[in-house]
Tab-separated table of C-alpha atoms in Angstrom:
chain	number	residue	atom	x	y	z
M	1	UNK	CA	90.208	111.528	129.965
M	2	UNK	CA	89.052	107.837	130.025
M	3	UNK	CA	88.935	106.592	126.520
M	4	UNK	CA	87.220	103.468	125.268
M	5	UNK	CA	89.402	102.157	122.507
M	6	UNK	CA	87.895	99.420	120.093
M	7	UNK	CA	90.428	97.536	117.506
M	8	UNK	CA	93.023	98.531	120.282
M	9	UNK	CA	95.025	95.756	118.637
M	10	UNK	CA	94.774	96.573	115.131
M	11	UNK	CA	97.582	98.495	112.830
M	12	UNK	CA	96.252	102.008	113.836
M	13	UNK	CA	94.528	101.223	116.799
M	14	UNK	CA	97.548	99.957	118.837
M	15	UNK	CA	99.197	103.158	117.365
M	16	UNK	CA	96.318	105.333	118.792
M	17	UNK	CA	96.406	103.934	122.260
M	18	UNK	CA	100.391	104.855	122.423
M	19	UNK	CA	99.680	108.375	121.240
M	20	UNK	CA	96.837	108.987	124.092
M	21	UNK	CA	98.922	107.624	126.577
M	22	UNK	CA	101.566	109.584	125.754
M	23	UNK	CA	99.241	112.469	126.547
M	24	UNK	CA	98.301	111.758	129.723
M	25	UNK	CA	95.053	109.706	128.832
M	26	UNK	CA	93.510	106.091	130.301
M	27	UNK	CA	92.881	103.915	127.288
M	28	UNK	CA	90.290	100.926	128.003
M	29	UNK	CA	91.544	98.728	125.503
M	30	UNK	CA	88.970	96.069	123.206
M	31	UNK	CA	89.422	93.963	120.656
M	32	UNK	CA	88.191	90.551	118.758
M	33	UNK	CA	91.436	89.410	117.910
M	34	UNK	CA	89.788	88.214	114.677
M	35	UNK	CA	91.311	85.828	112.664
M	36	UNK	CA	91.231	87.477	109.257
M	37	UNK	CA	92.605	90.842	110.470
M	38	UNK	CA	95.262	89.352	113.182
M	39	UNK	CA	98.167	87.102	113.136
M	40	UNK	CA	98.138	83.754	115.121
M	41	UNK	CA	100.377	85.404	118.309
M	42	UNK	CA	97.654	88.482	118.463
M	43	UNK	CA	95.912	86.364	121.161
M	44	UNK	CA	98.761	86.570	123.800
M	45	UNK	CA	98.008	90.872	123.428
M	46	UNK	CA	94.617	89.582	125.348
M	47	UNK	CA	94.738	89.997	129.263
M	48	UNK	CA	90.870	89.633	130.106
M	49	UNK	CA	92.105	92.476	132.884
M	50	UNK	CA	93.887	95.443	132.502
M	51	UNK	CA	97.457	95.698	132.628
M	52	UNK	CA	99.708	97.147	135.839
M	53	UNK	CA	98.856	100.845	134.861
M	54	UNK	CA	95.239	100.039	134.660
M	55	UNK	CA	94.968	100.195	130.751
M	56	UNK	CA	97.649	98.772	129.059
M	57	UNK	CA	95.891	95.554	128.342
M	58	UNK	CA	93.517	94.285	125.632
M	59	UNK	CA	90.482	92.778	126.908
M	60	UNK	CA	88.947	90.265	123.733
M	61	UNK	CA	85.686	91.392	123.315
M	62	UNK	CA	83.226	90.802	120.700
M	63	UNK	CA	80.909	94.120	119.999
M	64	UNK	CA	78.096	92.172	119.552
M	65	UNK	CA	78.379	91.119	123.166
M	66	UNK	CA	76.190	91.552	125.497
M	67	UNK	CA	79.082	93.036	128.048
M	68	UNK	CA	78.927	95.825	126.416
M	69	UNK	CA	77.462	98.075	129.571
M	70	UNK	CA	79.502	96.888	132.355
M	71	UNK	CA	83.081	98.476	129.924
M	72	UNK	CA	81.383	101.825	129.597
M	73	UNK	CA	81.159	102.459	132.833
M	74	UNK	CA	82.876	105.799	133.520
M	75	UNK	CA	83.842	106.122	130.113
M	76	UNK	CA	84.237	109.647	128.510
M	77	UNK	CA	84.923	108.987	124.906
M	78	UNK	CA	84.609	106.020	122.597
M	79	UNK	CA	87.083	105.529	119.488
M	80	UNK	CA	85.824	103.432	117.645
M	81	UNK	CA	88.192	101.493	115.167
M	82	UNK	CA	87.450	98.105	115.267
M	83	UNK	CA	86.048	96.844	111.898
M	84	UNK	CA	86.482	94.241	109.037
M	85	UNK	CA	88.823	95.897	106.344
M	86	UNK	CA	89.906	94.875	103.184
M	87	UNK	CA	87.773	95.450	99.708
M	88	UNK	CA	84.805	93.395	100.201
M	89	UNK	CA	85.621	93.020	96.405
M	90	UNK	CA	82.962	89.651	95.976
M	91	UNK	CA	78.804	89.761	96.969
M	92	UNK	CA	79.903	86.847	99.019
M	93	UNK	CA	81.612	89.366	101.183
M	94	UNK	CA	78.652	91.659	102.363
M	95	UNK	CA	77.154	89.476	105.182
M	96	UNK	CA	80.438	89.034	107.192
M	97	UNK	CA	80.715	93.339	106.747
M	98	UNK	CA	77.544	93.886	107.393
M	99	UNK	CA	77.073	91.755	110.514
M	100	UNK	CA	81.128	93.063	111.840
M	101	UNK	CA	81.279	96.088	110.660
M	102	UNK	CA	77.492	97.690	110.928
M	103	UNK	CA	75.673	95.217	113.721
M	104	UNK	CA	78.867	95.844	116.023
M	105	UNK	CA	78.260	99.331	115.472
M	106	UNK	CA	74.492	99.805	115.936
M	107	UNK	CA	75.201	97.766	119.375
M	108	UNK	CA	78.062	100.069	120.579
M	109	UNK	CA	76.240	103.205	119.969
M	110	UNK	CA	72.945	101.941	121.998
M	111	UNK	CA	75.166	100.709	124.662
M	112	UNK	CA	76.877	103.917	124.610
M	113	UNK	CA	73.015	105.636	124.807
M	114	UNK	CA	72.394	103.615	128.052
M	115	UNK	CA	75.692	104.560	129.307
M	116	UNK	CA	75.191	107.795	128.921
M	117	UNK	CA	78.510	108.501	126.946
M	118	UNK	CA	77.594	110.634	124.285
M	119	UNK	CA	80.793	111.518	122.767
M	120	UNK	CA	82.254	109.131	119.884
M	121	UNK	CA	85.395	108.984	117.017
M	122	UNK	CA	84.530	107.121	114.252
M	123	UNK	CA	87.213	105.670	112.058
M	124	UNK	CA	85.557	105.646	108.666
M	125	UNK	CA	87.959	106.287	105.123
M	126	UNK	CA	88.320	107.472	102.046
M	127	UNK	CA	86.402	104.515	100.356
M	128	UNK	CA	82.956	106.267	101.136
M	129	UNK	CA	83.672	108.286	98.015
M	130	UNK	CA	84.160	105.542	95.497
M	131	UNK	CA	86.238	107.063	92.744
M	132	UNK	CA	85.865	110.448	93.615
M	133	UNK	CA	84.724	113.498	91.726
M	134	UNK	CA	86.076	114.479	88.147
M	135	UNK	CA	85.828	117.789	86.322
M	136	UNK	CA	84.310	117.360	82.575
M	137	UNK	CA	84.947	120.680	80.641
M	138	UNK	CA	81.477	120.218	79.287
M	139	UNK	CA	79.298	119.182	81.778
M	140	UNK	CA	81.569	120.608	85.089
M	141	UNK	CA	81.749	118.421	88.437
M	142	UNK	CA	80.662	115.174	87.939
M	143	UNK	CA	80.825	111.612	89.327
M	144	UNK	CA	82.739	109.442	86.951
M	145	UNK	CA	81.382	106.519	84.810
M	146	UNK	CA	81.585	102.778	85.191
M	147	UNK	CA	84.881	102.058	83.388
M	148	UNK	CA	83.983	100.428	80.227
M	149	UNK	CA	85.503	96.987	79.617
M	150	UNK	CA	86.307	98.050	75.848
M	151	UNK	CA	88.338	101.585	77.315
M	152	UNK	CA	90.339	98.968	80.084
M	153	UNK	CA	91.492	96.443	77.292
M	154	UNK	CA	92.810	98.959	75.330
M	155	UNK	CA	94.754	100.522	78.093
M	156	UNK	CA	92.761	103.612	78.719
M	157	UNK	CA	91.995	103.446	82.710
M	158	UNK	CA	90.455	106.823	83.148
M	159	UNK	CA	87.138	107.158	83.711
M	160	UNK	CA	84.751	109.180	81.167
M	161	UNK	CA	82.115	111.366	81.338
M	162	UNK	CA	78.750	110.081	82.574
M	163	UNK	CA	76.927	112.609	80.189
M	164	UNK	CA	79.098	112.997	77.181
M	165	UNK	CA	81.462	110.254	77.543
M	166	UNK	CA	84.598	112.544	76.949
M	167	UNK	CA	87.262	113.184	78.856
M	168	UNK	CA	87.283	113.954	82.532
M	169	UNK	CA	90.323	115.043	85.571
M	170	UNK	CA	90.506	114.244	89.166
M	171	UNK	CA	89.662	117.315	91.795
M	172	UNK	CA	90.233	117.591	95.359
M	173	UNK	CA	87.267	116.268	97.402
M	174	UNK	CA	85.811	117.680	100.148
M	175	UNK	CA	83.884	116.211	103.360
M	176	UNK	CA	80.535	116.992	101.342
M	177	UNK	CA	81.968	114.781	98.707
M	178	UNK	CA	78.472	112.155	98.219
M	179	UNK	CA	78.791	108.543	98.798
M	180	UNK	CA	79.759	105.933	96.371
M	181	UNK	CA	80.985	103.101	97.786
M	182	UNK	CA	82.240	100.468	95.295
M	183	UNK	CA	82.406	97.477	97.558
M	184	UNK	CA	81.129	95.615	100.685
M	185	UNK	CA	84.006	97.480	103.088
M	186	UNK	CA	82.977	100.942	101.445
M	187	UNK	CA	79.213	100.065	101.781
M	188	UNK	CA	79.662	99.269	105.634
M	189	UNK	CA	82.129	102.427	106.021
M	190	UNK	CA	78.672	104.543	104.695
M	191	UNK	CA	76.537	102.533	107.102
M	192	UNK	CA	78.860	103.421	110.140
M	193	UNK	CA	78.591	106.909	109.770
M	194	UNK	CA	74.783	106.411	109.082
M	195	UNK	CA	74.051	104.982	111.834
M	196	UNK	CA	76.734	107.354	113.934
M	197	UNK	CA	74.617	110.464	112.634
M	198	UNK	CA	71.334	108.917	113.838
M	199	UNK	CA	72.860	108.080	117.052
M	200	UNK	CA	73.852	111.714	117.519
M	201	UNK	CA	70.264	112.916	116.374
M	202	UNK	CA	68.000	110.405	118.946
M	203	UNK	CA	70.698	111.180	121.807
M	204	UNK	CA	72.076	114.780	121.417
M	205	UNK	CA	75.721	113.596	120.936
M	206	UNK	CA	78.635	114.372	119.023
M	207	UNK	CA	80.578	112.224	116.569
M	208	UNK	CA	83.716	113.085	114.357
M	209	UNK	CA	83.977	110.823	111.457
M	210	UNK	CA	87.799	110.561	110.166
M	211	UNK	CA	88.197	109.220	106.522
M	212	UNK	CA	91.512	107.857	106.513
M	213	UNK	CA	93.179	107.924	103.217
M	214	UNK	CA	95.777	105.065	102.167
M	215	UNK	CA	97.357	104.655	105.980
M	216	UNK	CA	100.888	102.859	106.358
M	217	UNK	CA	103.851	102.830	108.887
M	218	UNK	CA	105.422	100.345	111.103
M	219	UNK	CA	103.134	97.586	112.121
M	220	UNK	CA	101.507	96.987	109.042
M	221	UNK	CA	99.945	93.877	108.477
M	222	UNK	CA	101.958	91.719	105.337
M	223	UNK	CA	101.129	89.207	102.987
M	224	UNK	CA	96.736	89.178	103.366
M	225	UNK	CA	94.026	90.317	101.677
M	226	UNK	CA	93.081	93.049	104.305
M	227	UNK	CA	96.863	94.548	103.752
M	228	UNK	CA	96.489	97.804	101.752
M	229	UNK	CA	98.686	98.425	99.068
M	230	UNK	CA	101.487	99.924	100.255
M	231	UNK	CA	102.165	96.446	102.317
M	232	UNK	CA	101.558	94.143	99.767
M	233	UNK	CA	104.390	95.903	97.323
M	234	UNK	CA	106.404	95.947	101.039
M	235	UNK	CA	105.932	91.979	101.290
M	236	UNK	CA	106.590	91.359	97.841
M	237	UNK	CA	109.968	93.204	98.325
M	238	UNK	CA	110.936	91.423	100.891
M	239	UNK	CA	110.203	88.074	99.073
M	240	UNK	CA	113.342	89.494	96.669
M	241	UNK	CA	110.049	90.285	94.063
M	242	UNK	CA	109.738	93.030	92.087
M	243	UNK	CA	106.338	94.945	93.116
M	244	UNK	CA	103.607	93.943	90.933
M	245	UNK	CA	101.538	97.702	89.628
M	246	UNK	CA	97.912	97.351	88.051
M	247	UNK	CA	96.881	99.268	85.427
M	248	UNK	CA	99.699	101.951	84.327
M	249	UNK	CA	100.743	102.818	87.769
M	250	UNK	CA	99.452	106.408	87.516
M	251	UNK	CA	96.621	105.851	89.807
M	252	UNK	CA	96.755	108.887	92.348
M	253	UNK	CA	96.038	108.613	96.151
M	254	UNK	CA	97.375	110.371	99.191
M	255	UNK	CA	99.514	108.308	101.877
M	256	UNK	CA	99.207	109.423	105.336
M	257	UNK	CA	101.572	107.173	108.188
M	258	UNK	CA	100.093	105.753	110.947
M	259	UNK	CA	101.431	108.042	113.235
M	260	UNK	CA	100.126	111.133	111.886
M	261	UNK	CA	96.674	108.917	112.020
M	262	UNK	CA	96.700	108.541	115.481
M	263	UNK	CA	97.305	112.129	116.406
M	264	UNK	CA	94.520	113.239	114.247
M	265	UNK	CA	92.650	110.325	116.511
M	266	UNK	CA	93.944	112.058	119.766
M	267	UNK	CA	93.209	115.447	118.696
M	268	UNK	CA	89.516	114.337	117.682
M	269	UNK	CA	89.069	112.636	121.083
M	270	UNK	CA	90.294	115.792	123.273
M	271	UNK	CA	87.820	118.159	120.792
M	272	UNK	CA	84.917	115.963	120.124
M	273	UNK	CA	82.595	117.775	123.239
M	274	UNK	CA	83.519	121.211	121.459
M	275	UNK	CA	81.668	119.904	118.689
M	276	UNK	CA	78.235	120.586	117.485
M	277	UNK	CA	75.763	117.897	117.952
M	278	UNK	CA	75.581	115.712	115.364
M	279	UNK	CA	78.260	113.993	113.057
M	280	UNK	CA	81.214	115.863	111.926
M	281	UNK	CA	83.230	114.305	109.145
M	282	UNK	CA	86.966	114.993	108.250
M	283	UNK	CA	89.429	114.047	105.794
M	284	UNK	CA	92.750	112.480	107.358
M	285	UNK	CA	95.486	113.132	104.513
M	286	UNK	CA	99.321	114.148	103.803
M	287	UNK	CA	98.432	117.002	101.662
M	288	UNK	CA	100.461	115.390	99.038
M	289	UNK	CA	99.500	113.321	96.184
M	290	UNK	CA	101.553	110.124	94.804
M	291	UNK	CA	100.907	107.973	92.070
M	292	UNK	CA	100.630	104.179	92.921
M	293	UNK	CA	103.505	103.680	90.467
M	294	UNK	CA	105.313	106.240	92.095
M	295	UNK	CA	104.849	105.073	95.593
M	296	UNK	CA	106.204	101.280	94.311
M	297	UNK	CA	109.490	102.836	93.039
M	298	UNK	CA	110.209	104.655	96.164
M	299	UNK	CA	110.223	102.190	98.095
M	300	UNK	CA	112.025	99.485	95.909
M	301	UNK	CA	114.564	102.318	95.559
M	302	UNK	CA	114.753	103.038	99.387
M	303	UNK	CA	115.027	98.714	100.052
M	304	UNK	CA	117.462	98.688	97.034
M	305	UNK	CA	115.052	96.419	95.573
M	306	UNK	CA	114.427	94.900	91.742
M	307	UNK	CA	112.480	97.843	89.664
M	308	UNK	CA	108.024	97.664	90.043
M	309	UNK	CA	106.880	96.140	87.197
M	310	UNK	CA	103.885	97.522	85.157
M	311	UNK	CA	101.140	94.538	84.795
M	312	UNK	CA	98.632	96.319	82.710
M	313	UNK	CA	96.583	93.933	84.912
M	314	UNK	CA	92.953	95.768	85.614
M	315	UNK	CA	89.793	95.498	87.932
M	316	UNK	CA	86.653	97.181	86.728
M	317	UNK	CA	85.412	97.556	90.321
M	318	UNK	CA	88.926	99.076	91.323
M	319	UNK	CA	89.389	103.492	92.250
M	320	UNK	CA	90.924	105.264	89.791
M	321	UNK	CA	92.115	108.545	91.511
M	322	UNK	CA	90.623	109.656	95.152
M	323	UNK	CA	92.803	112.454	96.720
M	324	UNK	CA	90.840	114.943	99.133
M	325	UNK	CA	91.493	118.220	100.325
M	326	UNK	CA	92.556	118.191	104.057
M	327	UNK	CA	91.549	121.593	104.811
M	328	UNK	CA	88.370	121.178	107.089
M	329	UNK	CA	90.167	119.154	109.566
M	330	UNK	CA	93.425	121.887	109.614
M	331	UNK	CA	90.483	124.103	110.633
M	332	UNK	CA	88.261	122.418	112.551
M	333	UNK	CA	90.692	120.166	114.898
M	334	UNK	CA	94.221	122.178	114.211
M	335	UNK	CA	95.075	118.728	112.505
M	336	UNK	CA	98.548	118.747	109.327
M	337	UNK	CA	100.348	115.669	108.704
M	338	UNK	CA	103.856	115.719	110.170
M	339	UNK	CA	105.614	113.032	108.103
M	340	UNK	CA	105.927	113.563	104.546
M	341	UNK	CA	105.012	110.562	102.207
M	342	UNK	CA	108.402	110.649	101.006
M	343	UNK	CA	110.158	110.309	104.107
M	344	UNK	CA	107.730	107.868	105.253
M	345	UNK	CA	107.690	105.791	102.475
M	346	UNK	CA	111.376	105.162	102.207
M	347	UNK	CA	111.266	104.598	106.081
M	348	UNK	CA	108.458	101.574	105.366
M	349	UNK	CA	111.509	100.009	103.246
M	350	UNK	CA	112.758	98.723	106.394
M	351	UNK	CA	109.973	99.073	108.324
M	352	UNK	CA	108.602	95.941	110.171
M	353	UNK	CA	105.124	94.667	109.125
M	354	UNK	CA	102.827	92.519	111.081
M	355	UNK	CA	103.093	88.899	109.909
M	356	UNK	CA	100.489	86.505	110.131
């Protein structure tokens, strides 16, 4: 199969293109090489030609080019993982996502209509959901509140009801799990698979959305603000700092490595044409939930590192607990996460990151 690969460079992309390679797959490798997401060396990955194999290299390509049609040419399937990432956490942030992130998209997907290719992956995440879904024993399932300011000064970082104001838990999300973003990454994340669905209705195609929960492994990029969190507590331990934890540390996510994410790329890629028309979204996860406090003293204790140290610092804007059920893509692409968090996350002790 002849795959178009955009963010080829990237953390997960570059894992992706070693995964479908290993299976026997040509890999037509793009990327910006954009400042913010890459560090200075990134550049020499860019060959303007293929490599000796006839895919190994990474042409730089903007998707907002017009050269769009001449790399789809005999193309099968796109995966598409070339984005801004980080928060988006200021207003200032939403033209740069908006014009990266969505335009770049929108012009892929009617290249890919002229091209004919009508088969896409679409690497979107867990951010689409904001903060989740909580159970009230009042009101049921419910989205949570805006955390009050009055509830985070006092050191009580759960959510409330949006009806009653009591007390709420965390629940297992599902793909039908409605939007919330909470920032300008989460809000372009939403747009992607918008404009992905509409693709798929005005052309007959097929898309699989994968929501990527908190992804980390080797090659993880250290010390920026587009470094999720399980790098930024990686950097500080190499610094010789203790990892610094918001809130109480008993935020809850699910950490899937980057290797399991690329399979469940590869997987999605050989089964997208089985697909329905239209978009398909599934939930990339471990299975297994960790606290963010947990997740810090793992992997000081793995790197024999000073203790995490609880900041009772806040954000209003920041998730509480997101963890979603990875069911519908056991079932519908034969997808389980292979490395367990706590094997992986003792291996990212010694891991190496991407510097900038």
């Amino acid at each position: 199969m002849r795959i178009l690969l955009t963010g080829a460079a990237g953390f997960i992309g570059t894992h992706i293109g070693e995964v479908a390679r290993e299976r026997g797959h040509e890999v037509v490798a793009l990327d910006m090489f954009l400042d913010k997401a890459h560090w200075p060396s990134a550049g020499d990955l860019s060959t303007g030609s293929r490599g000796e194999d006839g895919s190994r290299g990474v042409e730089r390509l903007d998707l907002r080019s017009d050269r769009l049609d001449a790399v789809l040419e005999g193309i099968d399937v796109v995966c598409h993982q070339a984005a801004m990432v980080g928060n988006g956490v200021d207003a200032q942030d939403l033209p740069d996502y908006a014009e990266h992130n969505d335009a770049g998209t929108a012009r892929l997907l009617a290249a890919m209509a002229r091209a004919g290719v009508r088969d896409l992956v679409l690497a979107s995440s867990m951010v689409v959901y904001g903060d989740g879904r909580y159970t009230c024993p009042t009101h049921g399932d419910v989205p949570p509140a805006v955390r009050r300011e009055d509830d985070l000064s006092a050191g009580r970082y759960d959510p409330r009801c949006p009806v009653c104001g009591g007390d709420i838990t965390w629940r297992l999300i599902g793909e039908d799990t409605p939007f919330l973003p909470r920032t300008s990454y989460a809000a372009s994340k939403v747009a992607q698979e918008h404009y992905a669905s509409a693709w798929c209705t005005l052309e007959g195609s097929r898309a699989v959305a994968l929501r990527y929960h908190n992804v980390y492994g080797p090659g993880m990029p250290a010390d920026t603000p587009y470094a999720g969190v399980a790098a930024i507590f990686r950097s500080a331990i190499a610094r010789g700092e203790a990892p610094r934890v918001f809130e109480d540390g008993q935020q809850v996510r699910d950490f899937v490595h980057v290797r399991d994410v690329a399979r469940a790329n590869v997987l999605a890629i050989e089964q997208v044409a089985q697909h329905p028309s239209g978009l398909t979204p599934y939930n990339i996860a471990s299975g297994t939930t960790f606290t963010i406090g947990q997740m810090a003293t793992a992997l000081a204790a793995a790197a024999g590192a000073r203790e995490p140290v609880l900041t009772g610092d806040y954000r209003a804007f920041d998730v509480r607990h997101v963890v979603a059920s990875p069911e519908r893509a056991k079932a519908g692409l034969g997808f389980e996460a292979k490395i367990a968090p706590e094997h992986g996350l003792s291996a990212l002790a010694t891991d190496p990151l991407r510097t900038r």
